[in-house]
Amino acid sequence: MMKLDFSGLESASSHFHGVDSELVEGLSRAPSFEIPNTTNFDGFQKEAIQMVKPAKGTTTLAFIFKEGVMVAADSRASMGGYISSQSVKKIIEINPYMLGTMAGGAADCQFWHRNLGIKALKKECEIEYINFLTYPMGEEFIGISHMFRCRLHELANRRRISVTGASKLLANILYSYRGMGLVGTVLPYYVDSEGGRLKGNRFSVGSGSPYAYGVLDSGYHYDMSVEEAAELARRAIYQATFRDGASGGVASVYHVGPNGWKKLSGDDVGELYYKYNPITPRMVEQEMAEAAEP
Amino acid sequence: MTKHQANWSPYDNNGGSCVAIAGADYCVIAADTRMSTGYNILTRDYSKITKLADKCVMASSGFQADVKALQKLLAARHLIYQHQHNKQMGCPAMAQLLSNTLYYKRFFPYYSFNVLGGLDNEGKGCVYTYDAVGSYERVGYSSQGSGSTLIIPFLDNQLKSPSPLLLPVQDAITPLSESEAVDLVKTVFASATERDIYTGDKLEIVVLNAEGIQREFMDLRKD
């Protein structure tokens, strides 16, 4: 039976500071998730998901280079074949030093990133922690339990956890969800729930990731400048949106440096097409001249 | 061990469509009044729109029993808020409350597709659109429900506003006037009624502006 880690929800109840405690007693109980009364939990979830079809399908990427970390994502949310939104925020600003990216269930990511921000682990957890998770259910629980364990390590050992350590913690957490196809990154590591843990400079997650990898891998150098890196990230997302139907909208690019993150650009990929494939007037005139000849 | 097959589903879909459009100083929220189950019409006169706060109105389609439960919960939370803070809840606050309320039923969702409309703290129109488990986004216009796939492309064509993700930031508010927006809503529902069997009977339009809340009705095809 899958064990879901709800420890992240506990302290939400302490936020109630109403004078009349009886009034809020019912609500100050730690919010718990009702489980449907069925013998087949997974089957029910599958049916429920089929019915409500949470939005997913995406391209996100991040890479490390000399000047820090570059993070980019598209903004399309699809429900089956229907585009439910072209303006979803997939890069979530947790606090001035932390970005979260999302792939998978939009509601899961939004809810838990909101909680992550409220916990305000702030500057203490400046691991350049960027979390990609790609399964439609439950993955954000992992994100928050991972954050807590990193913080516990800090408190117990009186120094920040190393990136290697953080990635190992995440790999161990993901192992209890093995078989569910979960993926995460704590740069420069990539971890998944099959037990994979890879070290690398660049990762891309989502349905458009193969296309993004093509561009990213061919253009990557460690000693790029910030502008070059931003252009590489933007181009990679653009190419992914061009070929992948589930990705599109606006390509956002963020840079994470020693002083925190900064949003570098947000471009509509439809407009980017004409920037990368300008219409050459000369050819058109030539065609018109040729057509005019009898 | 033989697998236990469910012989009963806790959900049903009562159909219907809702629309909301945000303007510079107003917000229009509309929904049809037909409630159906399968091919049967249960009633032609059911309101899918509810006032959550002075400046915040919600329209929901989907399973109306879940919608009703959701509305009761939000009304209760709003009452507590008023007792604690001695003021009405603002629309952005209510929007986040709705998102959290939906997410707490993540493993047994409310089958409710919501659209929240109102005036934000500066008096500008705001519309928030949701999925069934609580992911939400502030937009200039939105539609949910059985007719939404027919309505949204038309609204995109008429009202397409720049994405809030673009840099430099551009405003998402519709340039239409209040009466133009109401006319657009009437047109949109008349078209949706033609092609969606679950949408029709009557249209309820609620307009929120500085003067308060006004409600009007328009007849739609009853077939």
Coordinates of C-alpha atoms in Angstrom, one line a residue, chain B residues 54-133:
Chain B
D54 CA -20.2 41.5 -1.9
K55 CA -17.7 41.7 -4.7
C56 CA -17.4 38.0 -5.6
V57 CA -19.7 35.8 -7.6
M58 CA -19.2 32.2 -8.6
A59 CA -20.7 30.2 -11.4
S60 CA -20.3 26.5 -11.5
S61 CA -21.2 23.7 -13.9
G62 CA -20.8 20.0 -13.5
F63 CA -22.3 17.9 -10.7
Q64 CA -24.7 20.3 -8.9
A65 CA -24.8 18.3 -5.7
D66 CA -21.0 18.8 -5.3
V67 CA -21.5 22.4 -6.4
K68 CA -24.1 22.9 -3.6
A69 CA -21.8 21.4 -1.0
L70 CA -18.9 23.6 -2.2
Q71 CA -21.1 26.7 -2.0
K72 CA -22.2 25.9 1.6
L73 CA -18.6 25.4 2.6
L74 CA -17.4 28.6 1.1
A75 CA -20.3 30.5 2.7
A76 CA -19.5 29.1 6.1
R77 CA -15.8 30.0 5.7
H78 CA -16.8 33.5 4.6
L79 CA -18.9 34.0 7.6
I80 CA -16.0 33.0 9.9
Y81 CA -13.8 35.4 8.0
Q82 CA -16.3 38.2 8.5
H83 CA -16.4 37.5 12.2
Q84 CA -12.7 37.5 12.5
H85 CA -11.8 40.4 10.3
N86 CA -14.9 42.6 10.5
K87 CA -15.1 42.9 6.7
Q88 CA -16.1 41.1 3.6
M89 CA -13.7 38.8 1.8
G90 CA -12.1 40.3 -1.3
C91 CA -12.2 38.5 -4.6
P92 CA -8.5 37.4 -4.8
A93 CA -8.7 36.0 -1.3
M94 CA -11.9 34.1 -2.1
A95 CA -10.2 32.8 -5.3
Q96 CA -7.4 31.3 -3.3
L97 CA -9.8 29.9 -0.7
L98 CA -11.8 28.2 -3.4
S99 CA -8.6 26.7 -4.8
N100 CA -7.5 25.3 -1.4
T101 CA -11.0 24.0 -0.8
L102 CA -11.0 22.1 -4.1
Y103 CA -7.5 20.7 -3.5
Y104 CA -8.4 19.3 0.0
K105 CA -10.6 16.9 -1.9
R106 CA -7.8 16.0 -4.2
F107 CA -8.4 12.2 -3.9
F108 CA -12.2 12.4 -4.1
P109 CA -12.7 15.6 -6.2
Y110 CA -15.7 17.9 -6.3
Y111 CA -17.0 17.4 -9.8
S112 CA -17.4 21.1 -10.2
F113 CA -16.0 23.4 -12.9
N114 CA -16.0 26.9 -11.6
V115 CA -15.6 30.4 -12.8
L116 CA -15.2 33.1 -10.2
G117 CA -15.9 36.7 -11.1
G118 CA -15.8 39.9 -9.2
L119 CA -14.0 43.2 -8.5
D120 CA -10.5 43.2 -7.1
N121 CA -9.2 45.4 -4.3
E122 CA -8.8 48.3 -6.8
G123 CA -12.3 48.0 -8.3
K124 CA -11.1 46.4 -11.6
G125 CA -12.9 43.4 -12.9
C126 CA -11.3 40.1 -12.3
V127 CA -12.2 36.5 -13.4
Y128 CA -10.6 33.4 -12.1
T129 CA -10.9 30.1 -13.8
Y130 CA -10.5 26.6 -12.2
D131 CA -10.2 23.0 -13.0
A132 CA -11.9 20.4 -10.8
V133 CA -9.0 20.0 -8.4

